[in-house]
Every structure is written in structure tokens, then in C-alpha cells.
PDB file of C-alpha atoms in Angstrom:
ATOM      1  CA  TYR A   1     280.736 187.920  -2.972  1.00  0.00           C
ATOM      2  CA  GLU A   2     279.921 185.011  -3.900  1.00  0.00           C
ATOM      3  CA  ILE A   3     279.526 180.671  -2.497  1.00  0.00           C
ATOM      4  CA  LEU A   4     278.716 177.745  -4.418  1.00  0.00           C
ATOM      5  CA  THR A   5     277.369 175.316  -1.651  1.00  0.00           C
ATOM      6  CA  CYS A   6     275.651 171.764  -1.046  1.00  0.00           C
ATOM      7  CA  ASP A   7     275.049 169.327   1.569  1.00  0.00           C
ATOM      8  CA  TRP A   8     275.704 166.484  -0.417  1.00  0.00           C
ATOM      9  CA  SER A   9     274.433 163.088   1.439  1.00  0.00           C
ATOM     10  CA  SER A  10     275.630 161.254  -1.300  1.00  0.00           C
ATOM     11  CA  ASP A  11     273.200 157.155  -1.539  1.00  0.00           C
ATOM     12  CA  VAL A  12     274.989 154.386  -3.810  1.00  0.00           C
ATOM     13  CA  CYS A  13     273.450 155.921  -6.960  1.00  0.00           C
ATOM     14  CA  SER A  14     275.231 159.260  -7.227  1.00  0.00           C
ATOM     15  CA  SER A  15     278.077 158.313  -5.128  1.00  0.00           C
ATOM     16  CA  ASP A  16     279.533 157.432  -8.316  1.00  0.00           C
ATOM     17  CA  LEU A  17     282.488 159.748  -9.767  1.00  0.00           C
ATOM     18  CA  GLY A  18     279.717 160.565 -12.939  1.00  0.00           C
ATOM     19  CA  GLU A  19     276.857 161.359 -11.038  1.00  0.00           C
ATOM     20  CA  LEU A  20     279.032 163.129  -8.927  1.00  0.00           C
ATOM     21  CA  ARG A  21     280.567 165.889 -11.873  1.00  0.00           C
ATOM     22  CA  HIS A  22     276.688 165.866 -13.034  1.00  0.00           C
ATOM     23  CA  TYR A  23     275.832 168.026  -9.662  1.00  0.00           C
ATOM     24  CA  GLU A  24     278.501 170.161 -10.678  1.00  0.00           C
ATOM     25  CA  SER A  25     276.980 173.280 -10.409  1.00  0.00           C
ATOM     26  CA  PRO A  26     275.273 176.447 -11.890  1.00  0.00           C
ATOM     27  CA  ALA A  27     276.618 179.353 -13.121  1.00  0.00           C
ATOM     28  CA  HIS A  28     277.898 181.737 -11.028  1.00  0.00           C
ATOM     29  CA  ASN A  29     281.325 184.045  -9.714  1.00  0.00           C
ATOM     30  CA  ALA A  30     282.420 181.950  -6.842  1.00  0.00           C
ATOM     31  CA  HIS A  31     285.394 181.439  -6.445  1.00  0.00           C
ATOM     32  CA  VAL A  32     284.396 179.079  -2.629  1.00  0.00           C
ATOM     33  CA  ALA A  33     282.574 176.204  -2.777  1.00  0.00           C
ATOM     34  CA  VAL A  34     280.664 175.143   0.018  1.00  0.00           C
ATOM     35  CA  ILE A  35     280.450 171.524   1.852  1.00  0.00           C
ATOM     36  CA  ALA A  36     277.439 171.194   4.408  1.00  0.00           C
ATOM     37  CA  GLY A  37     278.858 167.739   5.526  1.00  0.00           C
ATOM     38  CA  ASP A  38     277.048 164.096   4.490  1.00  0.00           C
ATOM     39  CA  VAL A  39     279.801 163.597   2.114  1.00  0.00           C
ATOM     40  CA  THR A  40     280.549 159.686   2.165  1.00  0.00           C
ATOM     41  CA  PRO A  41     277.911 157.365   1.146  1.00  0.00           C
ATOM     42  CA  ALA A  42     274.864 156.551   2.908  1.00  0.00           C
ATOM     43  CA  THR A  43     274.089 153.206   3.107  1.00  0.00           C
ATOM     44  CA  HIS A  44     274.898 150.327   5.400  1.00  0.00           C
ATOM     45  CA  ALA A  45     277.984 148.825   4.105  1.00  0.00           C
ATOM     46  CA  TYR A  46     279.365 152.426   4.605  1.00  0.00           C
ATOM     47  CA  TYR A  47     279.178 152.666   8.060  1.00  0.00           C
ATOM     48  CA  GLY A  48     281.536 154.332   9.329  1.00  0.00           C
ATOM     49  CA  GLY A  49     281.027 153.150  13.244  1.00  0.00           C
ATOM     50  CA  LYS A  50     282.661 149.497  12.064  1.00  0.00           C
ATOM     51  CA  PRO A  51     285.936 148.675  10.992  1.00  0.00           C
ATOM     52  CA  SER A  52     284.945 147.696   7.590  1.00  0.00           C
ATOM     53  CA  GLY A  53     282.085 150.862   7.115  1.00  0.00           C
ATOM     54  CA  LEU A  54     284.812 153.398   7.594  1.00  0.00           C
ATOM     55  CA  SER A  55     286.998 151.133   5.151  1.00  0.00           C
ATOM     56  CA  LEU A  56     285.402 152.053   2.489  1.00  0.00           C
ATOM     57  CA  GLN A  57     284.387 155.095   3.456  1.00  0.00           C
ATOM     58  CA  ALA A  58     288.325 156.279   3.634  1.00  0.00           C
ATOM     59  CA  HIS A  59     288.136 154.646  -0.092  1.00  0.00           C
ATOM     60  CA  TRP A  60     285.438 156.351  -1.096  1.00  0.00           C
ATOM     61  CA  PHE A  61     286.435 159.530  -0.369  1.00  0.00           C
ATOM     62  CA  ALA A  62     290.228 159.093  -1.624  1.00  0.00           C
ATOM     63  CA  GLN A  63     289.803 157.815  -5.073  1.00  0.00           C
ATOM     64  CA  THR A  64     285.948 159.517  -5.573  1.00  0.00           C
ATOM     65  CA  PHE A  65     285.532 162.021  -3.517  1.00  0.00           C
ATOM     66  CA  LEU A  66     288.944 163.988  -3.992  1.00  0.00           C
ATOM     67  CA  PRO A  67     289.374 164.040  -7.813  1.00  0.00           C
ATOM     68  CA  TRP A  68     285.752 165.069  -8.113  1.00  0.00           C
ATOM     69  CA  VAL A  69     286.083 168.300  -6.191  1.00  0.00           C
ATOM     70  CA  GLU A  70     289.389 169.168  -8.267  1.00  0.00           C
ATOM     71  CA  THR A  71     286.634 169.236 -11.321  1.00  0.00           C
ATOM     72  CA  LEU A  72     284.500 171.933  -9.452  1.00  0.00           C
ATOM     73  CA  PRO A  73     285.266 174.854 -11.122  1.00  0.00           C
ATOM     74  CA  VAL A  74     286.190 177.200  -8.078  1.00  0.00           C
ATOM     75  CA  ASP A  75     289.444 178.269  -7.060  1.00  0.00           C
ATOM     76  CA  HIS A  76     288.761 176.987  -3.556  1.00  0.00           C
ATOM     77  CA  VAL A  77     286.766 174.205  -1.792  1.00  0.00           C
ATOM     78  CA  VAL A  78     285.517 174.229   2.657  1.00  0.00           C
ATOM     79  CA  MET A  79     283.693 171.848   4.575  1.00  0.00           C
ATOM     80  CA  THR A  80     282.496 170.199   7.246  1.00  0.00           C
ATOM     81  CA  TRP A  81     281.379 167.122   8.329  1.00  0.00           C
ATOM     82  CA  GLY A  82     278.248 165.969   8.981  1.00  0.00           C
ATOM     83  CA  ASN A  83     276.689 162.580  10.771  1.00  0.00           C
ATOM     84  CA  HIS A  84     277.198 160.147   8.465  1.00  0.00           C
ATOM     85  CA  ASP A  85     280.482 160.779   8.402  1.00  0.00           C
ATOM     86  CA  HIS A  86     282.433 158.638  10.955  1.00  0.00           C
ATOM     87  CA  LEU A  87     285.075 158.813   8.857  1.00  0.00           C
ATOM     88  CA  GLY A  88     286.288 162.851   9.820  1.00  0.00           C
ATOM     89  CA  GLU A  89     285.954 161.540  13.597  1.00  0.00           C
ATOM     90  CA  HIS A  90     289.370 160.080  12.507  1.00  0.00           C
ATOM     91  CA  PRO A  91     291.980 162.649  11.195  1.00  0.00           C
ATOM     92  CA  GLU A  92     294.448 160.951  11.517  1.00  0.00           C
ATOM     93  CA  LEU A  93     293.760 159.125   8.871  1.00  0.00           C
ATOM     94  CA  TYR A  94     291.742 161.858   6.229  1.00  0.00           C
ATOM     95  CA  ARG A  95     294.269 164.062   6.843  1.00  0.00           C
ATOM     96  CA  SER A  96     296.839 161.261   5.361  1.00  0.00           C
ATOM     97  CA  LEU A  97     294.232 160.514   1.948  1.00  0.00           C
ATOM     98  CA  VAL A  98     293.954 164.842   1.610  1.00  0.00           C
ATOM     99  CA  PRO A  99     297.407 165.744  -1.440  1.00  0.00           C
ATOM    100  CA  VAL A 100     299.541 168.758  -0.071  1.00  0.00           C
ATOM    101  CA  GLY A 101     298.353 171.252  -2.226  1.00  0.00           C
ATOM    102  CA  HIS A 102     294.925 169.963  -2.939  1.00  0.00           C
ATOM    103  CA  LYS A 103     292.222 173.216  -2.769  1.00  0.00           C
ATOM    104  CA  LEU A 104     289.964 171.155  -0.350  1.00  0.00           C
ATOM    105  CA  ARG A 105     290.055 173.075   3.447  1.00  0.00           C
ATOM    106  CA  ILE A 106     288.028 170.794   6.139  1.00  0.00           C
ATOM    107  CA  LEU A 107     287.097 172.520   8.713  1.00  0.00           C
ATOM    108  CA  VAL A 108     286.307 170.628  12.665  1.00  0.00           C
ATOM    109  CA  ASN A 109     285.613 173.168  14.821  1.00  0.00           C
ATOM    110  CA  GLU A 110     288.320 176.213  13.910  1.00  0.00           C
ATOM    111  CA  SER A 111     288.183 178.811  10.872  1.00  0.00           C
ATOM    112  CA  CYS A 112     289.898 179.250   7.727  1.00  0.00           C
ATOM    113  CA  VAL A 113     290.650 183.064   6.132  1.00  0.00           C
ATOM    114  CA  ILE A 114     289.857 183.379   1.510  1.00  0.00           C
ATOM    115  CA  ASP A 115     289.565 186.292   0.298  1.00  0.00           C
ATOM    116  CA  GLY A 116     288.975 188.599   3.341  1.00  0.00           C
ATOM    117  CA  VAL A 117     285.592 185.574   4.872  1.00  0.00           C
ATOM    118  CA  ARG A 118     286.386 184.186   7.558  1.00  0.00           C
ATOM    119  CA  PHE A 119     284.567 180.814   7.470  1.00  0.00           C
ATOM    120  CA  HIS A 120     284.308 178.116  10.210  1.00  0.00           C
ATOM    121  CA  GLY A 121     282.713 175.031  10.456  1.00  0.00           C
ATOM    122  CA  VAL A 122     281.279 173.286  13.280  1.00  0.00           C
ATOM    123  CA  PRO A 123     280.065 169.215  12.390  1.00  0.00           C
ATOM    124  CA  GLN A 124     278.490 168.275  15.334  1.00  0.00           C
ATOM    125  CA  THR A 125     273.939 167.808  15.512  1.00  0.00           C
ATOM    126  CA  PRO A 126     271.973 166.125  18.521  1.00  0.00           C
ATOM    127  CA  ARG A 127     272.136 163.592  19.109  1.00  0.00           C
ATOM    128  CA  PHE A 128     270.386 161.236  16.809  1.00  0.00           C
ATOM    129  CA  TYR A 129     271.457 157.043  17.467  1.00  0.00           C
ATOM    130  CA  ASP A 130     274.826 155.747  16.505  1.00  0.00           C
ATOM    131  CA  TRP A 131     275.843 158.132  13.667  1.00  0.00           C
ATOM    132  CA  ALA A 132     278.689 160.315  13.613  1.00  0.00           C
ATOM    133  CA  PHE A 133     279.808 164.056  15.424  1.00  0.00           C
ATOM    134  CA  ASN A 134     276.664 163.543  18.170  1.00  0.00           C
ATOM    135  CA  GLU A 135     275.944 165.520  20.807  1.00  0.00           C
ATOM    136  CA  ASP A 136     273.324 165.952  23.793  1.00  0.00           C
ATOM    137  CA  ASP A 137     272.129 169.562  22.802  1.00  0.00           C
ATOM    138  CA  THR A 138     272.694 171.560  25.956  1.00  0.00           C
ATOM    139  CA  ALA A 139     275.060 174.032  26.696  1.00  0.00           C
ATOM    140  CA  ALA A 140     277.850 171.644  27.858  1.00  0.00           C
ATOM    141  CA  GLY A 141     277.709 169.629  24.743  1.00  0.00           C
ATOM    142  CA  LEU A 142     276.282 171.350  21.432  1.00  0.00           C
ATOM    143  CA  GLY A 143     276.176 174.090  22.910  1.00  0.00           C
ATOM    144  CA  ARG A 144     280.039 174.805  23.839  1.00  0.00           C
ATOM    145  CA  PHE A 145     280.583 174.448  19.575  1.00  0.00           C
ATOM    146  CA  TRP A 146     278.704 177.762  19.141  1.00  0.00           C
ATOM    147  CA  LYS A 147     281.036 179.603  21.944  1.00  0.00           C
ATOM    148  CA  LEU A 148     284.477 177.954  19.694  1.00  0.00           C
ATOM    149  CA  VAL A 149     282.965 180.222  16.823  1.00  0.00           C
ATOM    150  CA  PRO A 150     285.144 183.492  16.375  1.00  0.00           C
ATOM    151  CA  THR A 151     283.850 187.317  16.567  1.00  0.00           C
ATOM    152  CA  ASP A 152     284.831 187.692  13.248  1.00  0.00           C
ATOM    153  CA  THR A 153     282.951 184.792  11.535  1.00  0.00           C
ATOM    154  CA  ASP A 154     281.365 185.548   8.608  1.00  0.00           C
ATOM    155  CA  VAL A 155     280.266 182.193   7.235  1.00  0.00           C
ATOM    156  CA  LEU A 156     278.895 179.091   9.509  1.00  0.00           C
ATOM    157  CA  ILE A 157     278.685 175.722   7.832  1.00  0.00           C
ATOM    158  CA  SER A 158     276.998 174.073  10.657  1.00  0.00           C
ATOM    159  CA  HIS A 159     275.848 170.475   9.027  1.00  0.00           C
ATOM    160  CA  GLY A 160     272.640 171.049  11.172  1.00  0.00           C
ATOM    161  CA  PRO A 161     270.183 173.914  10.820  1.00  0.00           C
ATOM    162  CA  PRO A 162     269.169 175.450  14.253  1.00  0.00           C
ATOM    163  CA  ARG A 163     265.843 174.799  16.095  1.00  0.00           C
ATOM    164  CA  GLY A 164     263.067 176.281  14.583  1.00  0.00           C
ATOM    165  CA  THR A 165     264.227 177.671  10.723  1.00  0.00           C
ATOM    166  CA  VAL A 166     264.376 175.300   8.036  1.00  0.00           C
ATOM    167  CA  ASP A 167     264.783 171.736  10.667  1.00  0.00           C
ATOM    168  CA  TRP A 168     261.825 170.559   9.005  1.00  0.00           C
ATOM    169  CA  VAL A 169     260.794 166.673   9.165  1.00  0.00           C
ATOM    170  CA  GLY A 170     257.957 166.121   6.591  1.00  0.00           C
ATOM    171  CA  ASP A 171     255.643 169.251   5.746  1.00  0.00           C
ATOM    172  CA  ALA A 172     256.804 172.441   6.137  1.00  0.00           C
ATOM    173  CA  ARG A 173     254.001 173.560   8.288  1.00  0.00           C
ATOM    174  CA  ARG A 174     253.220 170.746  10.449  1.00  0.00           C
ATOM    175  CA  GLY A 175     256.183 168.774   9.918  1.00  0.00           C
ATOM    176  CA  GLN A 176     257.936 167.929  13.551  1.00  0.00           C
ATOM    177  CA  ARG A 177     261.449 170.546  14.302  1.00  0.00           C
ATOM    178  CA  VAL A 178     264.534 168.804  15.362  1.00  0.00           C
ATOM    179  CA  GLY A 179     266.732 171.804  14.712  1.00  0.00           C
ATOM    180  CA  SER A 180     269.491 172.012  17.226  1.00  0.00           C
ATOM    181  CA  ASP A 181     267.750 174.394  20.746  1.00  0.00           C
ATOM    182  CA  THR A 182     272.029 175.811  21.724  1.00  0.00           C
ATOM    183  CA  GLN A 183     271.974 176.824  18.206  1.00  0.00           C
ATOM    184  CA  GLU A 184     268.748 178.664  18.250  1.00  0.00           C
ATOM    185  CA  ALA A 185     269.652 179.876  21.567  1.00  0.00           C
ATOM    186  CA  TRP A 186     273.037 180.914  20.184  1.00  0.00           C
ATOM    187  CA  LEU A 187     271.648 183.145  17.288  1.00  0.00           C
ATOM    188  CA  LYS A 188     269.624 184.926  19.043  1.00  0.00           C
ATOM    189  CA  SER A 189     271.885 186.097  22.191  1.00  0.00           C
ATOM    190  CA  GLU A 190     273.942 189.062  21.870  1.00  0.00           C
ATOM    191  CA  ASP A 191     276.865 187.099  22.404  1.00  0.00           C
ATOM    192  CA  ALA A 192     276.498 185.497  18.217  1.00  0.00           C
ATOM    193  CA  PRO A 193     278.509 186.803  16.182  1.00  0.00           C
ATOM    194  CA  ASN A 194     277.117 189.432  12.622  1.00  0.00           C
ATOM    195  CA  LEU A 195     277.064 186.478  10.516  1.00  0.00           C
ATOM    196  CA  SER A 196     276.742 186.690   6.524  1.00  0.00           C
ATOM    197  CA  VAL A 197     274.908 183.680   6.900  1.00  0.00           C
ATOM    198  CA  VAL A 198     274.191 180.029   8.281  1.00  0.00           C
ATOM    199  CA  ILE A 199     275.504 177.538   5.530  1.00  0.00           C
ATOM    200  CA  CYS A 200     272.998 173.491   7.121  1.00  0.00           C
ATOM    201  CA  GLY A 201     271.824 170.854   5.713  1.00  0.00           C
ATOM    202  CA  HIS A 202     270.709 167.310   7.758  1.00  0.00           C
ATOM    203  CA  ILE A 203     266.777 168.074   7.293  1.00  0.00           C
ATOM    204  CA  HIS A 204     266.619 166.952   3.690  1.00  0.00           C
ATOM    205  CA  ALA A 205     262.984 167.613   3.179  1.00  0.00           C
ATOM    206  CA  ALA A 206     264.125 172.017   4.093  1.00  0.00           C
ATOM    207  CA  GLY A 207     266.720 171.555   1.724  1.00  0.00           C
ATOM    208  CA  GLY A 208     266.479 174.035  -0.875  1.00  0.00           C
ATOM    209  CA  HIS A 209     264.439 177.217   1.524  1.00  0.00           C
ATOM    210  CA  HIS A 210     266.316 179.471   3.557  1.00  0.00           C
ATOM    211  CA  GLY A 211     264.673 181.537   7.290  1.00  0.00           C
ATOM    212  CA  TRP A 212     265.940 183.685   9.190  1.00  0.00           C
ATOM    213  CA  CYS A 213     266.857 183.069  13.293  1.00  0.00           C
ATOM    214  CA  GLY A 214     267.226 186.195  14.944  1.00  0.00           C
ATOM    215  CA  ARG A 215     269.237 188.382  12.699  1.00  0.00           C
ATOM    216  CA  THR A 216     271.388 185.446  11.166  1.00  0.00           C
ATOM    217  CA  ARG A 217     270.269 184.116   7.716  1.00  0.00           C
ATOM    218  CA  VAL A 218     269.859 180.809   7.580  1.00  0.00           C
ATOM    219  CA  GLU A 219     270.319 178.296   4.124  1.00  0.00           C
ATOM    220  CA  ASN A 220     269.330 174.800   3.889  1.00  0.00           C
ATOM    221  CA  VAL A 221     271.599 173.934   1.278  1.00  0.00           C
ATOM    222  CA  ALA A 222     271.069 169.402   1.284  1.00  0.00           C
ATOM    223  CA  ILE A 223     269.964 167.971  -2.399  1.00  0.00           C
ATOM    224  CA  VAL A 224     268.464 164.958  -2.090  1.00  0.00           C
ATOM    225  CA  ASN A 225     265.155 164.526  -0.247  1.00  0.00           C
ATOM    226  CA  GLU A 226     263.890 162.270   2.300  1.00  0.00           C
ATOM    227  CA  ALA A 227     264.573 159.405   0.432  1.00  0.00           C
ATOM    228  CA  TYR A 228     268.397 160.102   0.202  1.00  0.00           C
ATOM    229  CA  ARG A 229     267.617 161.117  -3.420  1.00  0.00           C
ATOM    230  CA  VAL A 230     269.543 163.924  -5.329  1.00  0.00           C
ATOM    231  CA  VAL A 231     266.355 166.942  -6.062  1.00  0.00           C
ATOM    232  CA  ARG A 232     267.944 169.765  -6.325  1.00  0.00           C
ATOM    233  CA  GLU A 233     271.260 171.083  -7.751  1.00  0.00           C
ATOM    234  CA  PRO A 234     274.052 173.236  -5.766  1.00  0.00           C
ATOM    235  CA  ARG A 235     273.046 176.881  -4.679  1.00  0.00           C
ATOM    236  CA  VAL A 236     274.653 179.811  -5.470  1.00  0.00           C
ATOM    237  CA  VAL A 237     274.062 181.856  -2.191  1.00  0.00           C
ATOM    238  CA  GLU A 238     275.736 185.685  -2.045  1.00  0.00           C
ATOM    239  CA  ILE A 239     276.677 187.281   0.971  1.00  0.00           C
ATOM    240  CA  ALA A 240     277.714 190.402   2.054  1.00  0.00           C
ATOM    241  CA  LYS A 241     281.723 191.226   1.879  1.00  0.00           C
TER     242      LYS A 241
END
């Protein structure tokens, strides 16, 4: 079973509709596209912690992102938010922007089932400045969201990676590891579901790589580098069904 994946992290150059269309997809047989967060532009003007930036995020989401989603050659698009996406912290706003019957499904600590495959989305990541979906990486903070993942989940869409797996900043061998400690501990515990894969992004330097956390495969599908420039194509990920 194939799914088409990416973590967007768009900048001004790649957030207009023409550029979004340019990075549609490689050849695939997927019915589902998965987006692992950071869908709104990563620029100062679009900082959603301020009313002006939140308004820009909402406008961009409605006028650029949603029409682009409709052009993707899949039947369903499943996403969670990321730390750039303050819009995602206002569910009454973004839900009002998605037309009834649209093929986009947004998962915020919730699940959906498509073709018998259960997807679950977790947008929260370890605290970093004053960005969106920040949580202390403790049992009482970020750790509580892993406990909400249903035991029959097949695909976990987690904006961030676990500590020690596709989570390096800078050099892969010598770079700092910045993934979630609680996510790592959960994935390696007996309580973790038998996931087919974790789809994440967030840590741009590790984009395009995969690894294992315990018995679980983790795919970092970030398509931008640390300078927020698109340097990779979306990826097709195969999972057992």
C-alpha cells in the first residue's frame, strides 16, 4: 500500500500556487497523500502568533493551499499541523475554511481510516521559542499525546521525530540530536502500537532519510533544507496493509 508524503515548511518563494504545483508528486499508485505539518509560509509576516500573521495564514490556507490540495493526483489528503502553523491552534477558524466534501482531512490528536488503514496525527513538538503546538517534552506535557494514539494505528503522522532517529541538526554524524525524548521512550515501550511507519518532518537537515526507533520505521519527509529552500521531492512510502 503506497502513500505519498511530504513535510512542506514553505517559504515565500515556494508558497505561491505555481510553485506548489511544481512539487506535486513522483510516479505512484497512492490513493492517499500525507502532509506532516508546516503548511503555512515560514516568514516573519506570516508569524501566526500575532493577529496580522494569523490572518495571512488563514488567507493563504484558503486561497492557495486548499486549491493546491485539490490538484494532487490522489483521492485523499491527510495532514497534521506543525510548529509554524498557528492557524492550527484555532480549529473554529480553519474548519470554517475547508469546504464540505473537500478531500483534505486534518488530524489534531485524532484519527481517520482510509482503505482500512488508520492514520493518526500529532502536531505537538518539544518547546522551541514561541511557535505553535509547543509542549514541554515531559510525561505530563508532550508525553500525554502519545498515550492518545489508538493501539490499532497503522500510520502515525507526527510533525517531529523521536530522539535519535532522523532528528539531526547540521551533520548526520556529528550534529545535535533534537527529537522528542518522550516519543522515543513511547515507541520503544511495550505500550506502543504496532505501527507500520511514523511519517514526520520538522528537522530539515534529516529530510529524505529514514531510520528505526525500536521496532518502528521512521521516515523524515521534509522537502526543504535548513535555509527553507525546497531541495527534495515528495516521497512515496510503502507500508504493509
